[in-house]
DNA sequence: ATGACTGCCTCTGGCAGA
């Protein structure tokens, strides 16, 4: 089964591209980030027409996540990241699909550094780690996928110096991500591409796509029970070059049945 | 180089993104 993640940067603006990608690549599970839609504006009927059922957690103007499943309803297990009652950002949604616990995350960007947004990012990552320890304890196949907004290694960006002052590459951001890997989670794309050079995001500005100035920030983290079943992982890079594309490309991991 | 582009909601300019 294929589990995919796609930061779509606005579900209203991206709907034709999104439906096209679903029909062409047909992932079993598709986790979406930055739907930028309130719950009432989510186009669930469009997905049902092509055989996908969905759950979603939206908010006005920005953030927002959703989980789509081919031919079955995702069984929701968590809405919103626990650990801070004052955090009302729609950045976390979790469900069981086909025997796999799937979490869809949109980790805070954190710019500018320093500042309250960066503090929020680091606090969110701490809460994520706590919650993922609970997922780990389930001892079942689990995939925590989405836009992590962390460039983990220097070979995960076209030019490290270009992003050196960015929240995505700060030592504290990397340390927080490294703790997840230290806990035993497998970074699917990173593990299969140790030499780097694989991007999942290209800025709209400065001809970044045309120059291949990208970086890897969309990650698929697997519990041991899921990692043991990993047969492939990749980036649907071609979709970044289409008309009215998101600035992210879809990423995916294939698990054996 | 305080640049660049895009989406959203709309105070059609300001915010957010990365």
GROMACS .gro file of C-alpha atoms (C1' of nucleotides) in nm:
model
  275
    1UNK     CA    1   0.000   0.000   0.000
    2UNK     CA    2   0.115   0.349  -0.082
    3UNK     CA    3   0.101   0.625   0.178
    4UNK     CA    4   0.150   0.971   0.031
    5UNK     CA    5   0.183   1.324   0.166
    6UNK     CA    6   0.124   1.646  -0.024
    7UNK     CA    7   0.141   2.005   0.098
    8UNK     CA    8  -0.107   2.143  -0.151
    9UNK     CA    9  -0.094   2.513  -0.057
   10UNK     CA   10  -0.467   2.582  -0.077
   11UNK     CA   11  -0.728   2.322  -0.160
   12UNK     CA   12  -0.950   2.564  -0.354
   13UNK     CA   13  -0.673   2.677  -0.585
   14UNK     CA   14  -0.526   2.328  -0.617
   15UNK     CA   15  -0.832   2.104  -0.656
   16UNK     CA   16  -0.790   2.015  -1.027
   17UNK     CA   17  -0.419   1.935  -0.973
   18UNK     CA   18  -0.499   1.735  -0.662
   19UNK     CA   19  -0.770   1.522  -0.825
   20UNK     CA   20  -0.542   1.463  -1.122
   21UNK     CA   21  -0.259   1.344  -0.894
   22UNK     CA   22  -0.491   1.112  -0.698
   23UNK     CA   23  -0.627   0.951  -1.013
   24UNK     CA   24  -0.286   0.917  -1.176
   25UNK     CA   25  -0.092   0.778  -0.878
   26UNK     CA   26  -0.378   0.631  -0.674
   27UNK     CA   27  -0.225   0.623  -0.323
   28UNK     CA   28  -0.411   0.416  -0.063
   29UNK     CA   29  -0.372   0.703   0.183
   30UNK     CA   30  -0.314   1.068   0.097
   31UNK     CA   31  -0.225   1.313   0.374
   32UNK     CA   32  -0.277   1.677   0.279
   33UNK     CA   33  -0.136   1.988   0.444
   34UNK     CA   34  -0.213   2.358   0.406
   35UNK     CA   35  -0.566   2.306   0.284
   36UNK     CA   36  -0.625   2.671   0.392
   37UNK     CA   37  -0.996   2.606   0.420
   38UNK     CA   38  -1.258   2.611   0.690
   39UNK     CA   39  -1.430   2.280   0.758
   40UNK     CA   40  -1.743   2.380   0.563
   41UNK     CA   41  -1.545   2.458   0.249
   42UNK     CA   42  -1.378   2.118   0.218
   43UNK     CA   43  -1.472   1.965  -0.120
   44UNK     CA   44  -1.544   1.615   0.013
   45UNK     CA   45  -1.790   1.536  -0.269
   46UNK     CA   46  -1.516   1.582  -0.530
   47UNK     CA   47  -1.306   1.316  -0.360
   48UNK     CA   48  -1.597   1.077  -0.314
   49UNK     CA   49  -1.665   1.098  -0.689
   50UNK     CA   50  -1.325   0.938  -0.753
   51UNK     CA   51  -1.350   0.682  -0.475
   52UNK     CA   52  -1.176   0.853  -0.181
   53UNK     CA   53  -1.324   0.907   0.163
   54UNK     CA   54  -1.183   1.176   0.387
   55UNK     CA   55  -1.151   1.334   0.727
   56UNK     CA   56  -1.023   1.690   0.764
   57UNK     CA   57  -0.931   1.951   1.021
   58UNK     CA   58  -0.948   2.300   0.877
   59UNK     CA   59  -0.932   2.661   0.983
   60UNK     CA   60  -0.973   2.996   0.814
   61UNK     CA   61  -0.704   3.120   0.573
   62UNK     CA   62  -0.409   2.904   0.666
   63UNK     CA   63  -0.293   2.566   0.801
   64UNK     CA   64  -0.542   2.280   0.778
   65UNK     CA   65  -0.481   1.907   0.727
   66UNK     CA   66  -0.676   1.615   0.581
   67UNK     CA   67  -0.647   1.238   0.540
   68UNK     CA   68  -0.794   1.066   0.233
   69UNK     CA   69  -0.828   0.691   0.190
   70UNK     CA   70  -0.905   0.495  -0.124
   71UNK     CA   71  -1.220   0.289  -0.090
   72UNK     CA   72  -1.263   0.315   0.286
   73UNK     CA   73  -1.322   0.572   0.558
   74UNK     CA   74  -1.022   0.675   0.770
   75UNK     CA   75  -1.106   0.600   1.134
   76UNK     CA   76  -1.007   0.913   1.324
   77UNK     CA   77  -0.791   0.859   1.633
   78UNK     CA   78  -0.670   1.214   1.712
   79UNK     CA   79  -0.755   1.569   1.605
   80UNK     CA   80  -0.507   1.841   1.696
   81UNK     CA   81  -0.170   1.783   1.863
   82UNK     CA   82  -0.211   1.723   2.238
   83UNK     CA   83  -0.011   1.908   2.501
   84UNK     CA   84  -0.126   2.271   2.478
   85UNK     CA   85  -0.489   2.370   2.525
   86UNK     CA   86  -0.414   2.720   2.396
   87UNK     CA   87  -0.288   2.594   2.058
   88UNK     CA   88  -0.575   2.626   1.811
   89UNK     CA   89  -0.376   2.572   1.491
   90UNK     CA   90  -0.511   2.295   1.266
   91UNK     CA   91  -0.184   2.111   1.212
   92UNK     CA   92  -0.241   1.751   1.324
   93UNK     CA   93  -0.481   1.474   1.227
   94UNK     CA   94  -0.448   1.100   1.282
   95UNK     CA   95  -0.642   0.794   1.174
   96UNK     CA   96  -0.632   0.420   1.124
   97UNK     CA   97  -0.644   0.304   0.762
   98UNK     CA   98  -0.600  -0.056   0.649
   99UNK     CA   99  -0.424  -0.160   0.967
  100UNK     CA  100  -0.181   0.132   0.968
  101UNK     CA  101  -0.189   0.426   1.209
  102UNK     CA  102  -0.136   0.733   0.991
  103UNK     CA  103  -0.061   1.079   1.129
  104UNK     CA  104  -0.074   1.387   0.904
  105UNK     CA  105   0.130   1.680   1.031
  106UNK     CA  106   0.194   2.038   0.927
  107UNK     CA  107   0.481   2.142   1.148
  108UNK     CA  108   0.516   2.518   1.210
  109UNK     CA  109   0.755   2.704   0.981
  110UNK     CA  110   0.909   2.901   1.267
  111UNK     CA  111   1.042   3.209   1.089
  112UNK     CA  112   1.166   3.460   1.180
  113UNK     CA  113   1.445   3.342   1.411
  114UNK     CA  114   1.454   3.429   1.692
  115UNK     CA  115   1.099   3.507   1.795
  116UNK     CA  116   0.768   3.373   1.917
  117UNK     CA  117   0.704   3.177   1.596
  118UNK     CA  118   1.034   2.993   1.635
  119UNK     CA  119   0.957   2.926   2.002
  120UNK     CA  120   0.620   2.786   1.893
  121UNK     CA  121   0.789   2.560   1.639
  122UNK     CA  122   1.027   2.413   1.896
  123UNK     CA  123   0.751   2.368   2.153
  124UNK     CA  124   0.536   2.197   1.889
  125UNK     CA  125   0.820   1.961   1.805
  126UNK     CA  126   0.856   1.872   2.171
  127UNK     CA  127   0.485   1.795   2.191
  128UNK     CA  128   0.509   1.592   1.873
  129UNK     CA  129   0.787   1.382   2.021
  130UNK     CA  130   0.581   1.312   2.332
  131UNK     CA  131   0.283   1.210   2.124
  132UNK     CA  132   0.492   0.994   1.893
  133UNK     CA  133   0.624   0.804   2.192
  134UNK     CA  134   0.265   0.702   2.253
  135UNK     CA  135   0.231   0.591   1.891
  136UNK     CA  136   0.553   0.393   1.923
  137UNK     CA  137   0.412   0.212   2.225
  138UNK     CA  138   0.122   0.083   2.014
  139UNK     CA  139   0.370  -0.156   1.852
  140UNK     CA  140   0.185  -0.139   1.522
  141UNK     CA  141   0.265  -0.010   1.174
  142UNK     CA  142   0.263   0.367   1.202
  143UNK     CA  143   0.350   0.646   0.958
  144UNK     CA  144   0.385   1.008   1.071
  145UNK     CA  145   0.397   1.201   0.747
  146UNK     CA  146   0.376   1.558   0.632
  147UNK     CA  147   0.549   1.892   0.603
  148UNK     CA  148   0.803   1.889   0.887
  149UNK     CA  149   0.959   2.222   0.787
  150UNK     CA  150   1.303   2.088   0.883
  151UNK     CA  151   1.604   2.055   0.651
  152UNK     CA  152   1.787   1.783   0.837
  153UNK     CA  153   2.117   1.755   0.649
  154UNK     CA  154   2.329   1.990   0.442
  155UNK     CA  155   2.278   1.758   0.144
  156UNK     CA  156   1.902   1.806   0.174
  157UNK     CA  157   1.925   2.160   0.032
  158UNK     CA  158   2.061   2.298  -0.295
  159UNK     CA  159   2.285   2.545  -0.109
  160UNK     CA  160   2.314   2.521   0.270
  161UNK     CA  161   2.443   2.876   0.301
  162UNK     CA  162   2.130   3.008   0.130
  163UNK     CA  163   1.917   2.876   0.416
  164UNK     CA  164   2.165   2.907   0.703
  165UNK     CA  165   1.965   3.172   0.890
  166UNK     CA  166   1.628   3.008   0.826
  167UNK     CA  167   1.421   2.838   1.094
  168UNK     CA  168   1.416   2.522   0.879
  169UNK     CA  169   1.788   2.470   0.926
  170UNK     CA  170   1.857   2.597   1.278
  171UNK     CA  171   2.049   2.358   1.506
  172UNK     CA  172   1.755   2.353   1.748
  173UNK     CA  173   1.519   2.248   1.465
  174UNK     CA  174   1.758   1.977   1.353
  175UNK     CA  175   1.815   1.859   1.711
  176UNK     CA  176   1.441   1.821   1.765
  177UNK     CA  177   1.406   1.620   1.446
  178UNK     CA  178   1.715   1.414   1.533
  179UNK     CA  179   1.550   1.316   1.862
  180UNK     CA  180   1.266   1.157   1.666
  181UNK     CA  181   1.516   0.958   1.462
  182UNK     CA  182   1.703   0.875   1.782
  183UNK     CA  183   1.381   0.736   1.924
  184UNK     CA  184   1.393   0.487   1.636
  185UNK     CA  185   1.168   0.636   1.368
  186UNK     CA  186   1.284   0.575   1.010
  187UNK     CA  187   1.298   0.871   0.771
  188UNK     CA  188   1.193   0.685   0.454
  189UNK     CA  189   1.331   0.926   0.192
  190UNK     CA  190   1.642   1.010   0.393
  191UNK     CA  191   1.728   0.646   0.455
  192UNK     CA  192   1.692   0.554   0.088
  193UNK     CA  193   1.886   0.861  -0.027
  194UNK     CA  194   2.183   0.898   0.210
  195UNK     CA  195   2.372   1.113  -0.041
  196UNK     CA  196   2.091   1.368  -0.046
  197UNK     CA  197   2.002   1.571  -0.352
  198UNK     CA  198   1.633   1.486  -0.326
  199UNK     CA  199   1.401   1.786  -0.299
  200UNK     CA  200   1.034   1.812  -0.206
  201UNK     CA  201   0.995   2.190  -0.216
  202UNK     CA  202   1.092   2.462  -0.465
  203UNK     CA  203   1.014   2.825  -0.390
  204UNK     CA  204   0.785   3.014  -0.627
  205UNK     CA  205   1.036   3.297  -0.630
  206UNK     CA  206   1.359   3.361  -0.817
  207UNK     CA  207   1.312   3.079  -1.066
  208UNK     CA  208   1.383   2.820  -0.798
  209UNK     CA  209   1.205   2.542  -0.988
  210UNK     CA  210   1.374   2.616  -1.319
  211UNK     CA  211   1.715   2.622  -1.146
  212UNK     CA  212   1.633   2.317  -0.929
  213UNK     CA  213   1.695   2.522  -0.616
  214UNK     CA  214   1.498   2.307  -0.374
  215UNK     CA  215   1.516   2.128  -0.046
  216UNK     CA  216   1.370   1.830   0.136
  217UNK     CA  217   1.127   1.913   0.416
  218UNK     CA  218   0.835   1.675   0.355
  219UNK     CA  219   0.913   1.361   0.550
  220UNK     CA  220   0.767   1.013   0.600
  221UNK     CA  221   0.858   0.873   0.942
  222UNK     CA  222   0.793   0.505   1.001
  223UNK     CA  223   0.768   0.294   1.314
  224UNK     CA  224   0.973  -0.030   1.304
  225UNK     CA  225   0.658  -0.229   1.221
  226UNK     CA  226   0.606  -0.008   0.914
  227UNK     CA  227   0.974   0.033   0.823
  228UNK     CA  228   1.009  -0.346   0.803
  229UNK     CA  229   0.751  -0.335   0.525
  230UNK     CA  230   0.905  -0.047   0.325
  231UNK     CA  231   0.975  -0.145  -0.034
  232UNK     CA  232   1.018   0.200  -0.193
  233UNK     CA  233   0.979   0.572  -0.135
  234UNK     CA  234   0.989   0.864  -0.370
  235UNK     CA  235   0.889   1.213  -0.479
  236UNK     CA  236   0.632   1.282  -0.751
  237UNK     CA  237   0.856   1.562  -0.874
  238UNK     CA  238   0.686   1.607  -1.209
  239UNK     CA  239   0.377   1.759  -1.043
  240UNK     CA  240   0.580   2.059  -0.929
  241UNK     CA  241   0.628   2.157  -1.291
  242UNK     CA  242   0.262   2.156  -1.392
  243UNK     CA  243   0.035   2.458  -1.435
  244UNK     CA  244  -0.088   2.613  -1.109
  245UNK     CA  245   0.134   2.375  -0.908
  246UNK     CA  246   0.185   2.377  -0.534
  247UNK     CA  247   0.534   2.482  -0.424
  248UNK     CA  248   0.570   2.131  -0.275
  249UNK     CA  249   0.577   1.802  -0.463
  250UNK     CA  250   0.397   1.492  -0.330
  251UNK     CA  251   0.606   1.234  -0.142
  252UNK     CA  252   0.519   0.869  -0.086
  253UNK     CA  253   0.626   0.540   0.068
  254UNK     CA  254   0.522   0.195  -0.047
  255UNK     CA  255   0.462  -0.073   0.220
  256UNK     CA  256   0.433  -0.442   0.139
  257UNK     CA  257   0.092  -0.595   0.211
  258DA     C1'  258   1.930   4.331  -0.267
  259DT     C1'  259   1.470   4.561   0.221
  260DG     C1'  260   1.412   4.195  -0.442
  261DA     C1'  261   1.169   3.803  -0.668
  262DC     C1'  262   0.582   3.453  -0.609
  263DT     C1'  263   0.138   3.264  -0.458
  264DG     C1'  264  -0.299   3.195  -0.185
  265DC     C1'  265  -0.626   3.371   0.127
  266DC     C1'  266  -0.987   3.689   0.287
  267DT     C1'  267  -1.090   4.113   0.191
  268DC     C1'  268  -0.984   4.687   0.542
  269DT     C1'  269  -0.793   4.436  -0.289
  270DG     C1'  270  -0.325   4.530   0.109
  271DG     C1'  271  -0.153   4.267   0.468
  272DC     C1'  272  -0.038   3.836   0.631
  273DA     C1'  273   0.167   3.383   0.585
  274DG     C1'  274   0.451   3.087   0.376
  275DA     C1'  275   0.978   2.876   0.353
   0.00000   0.00000   0.00000
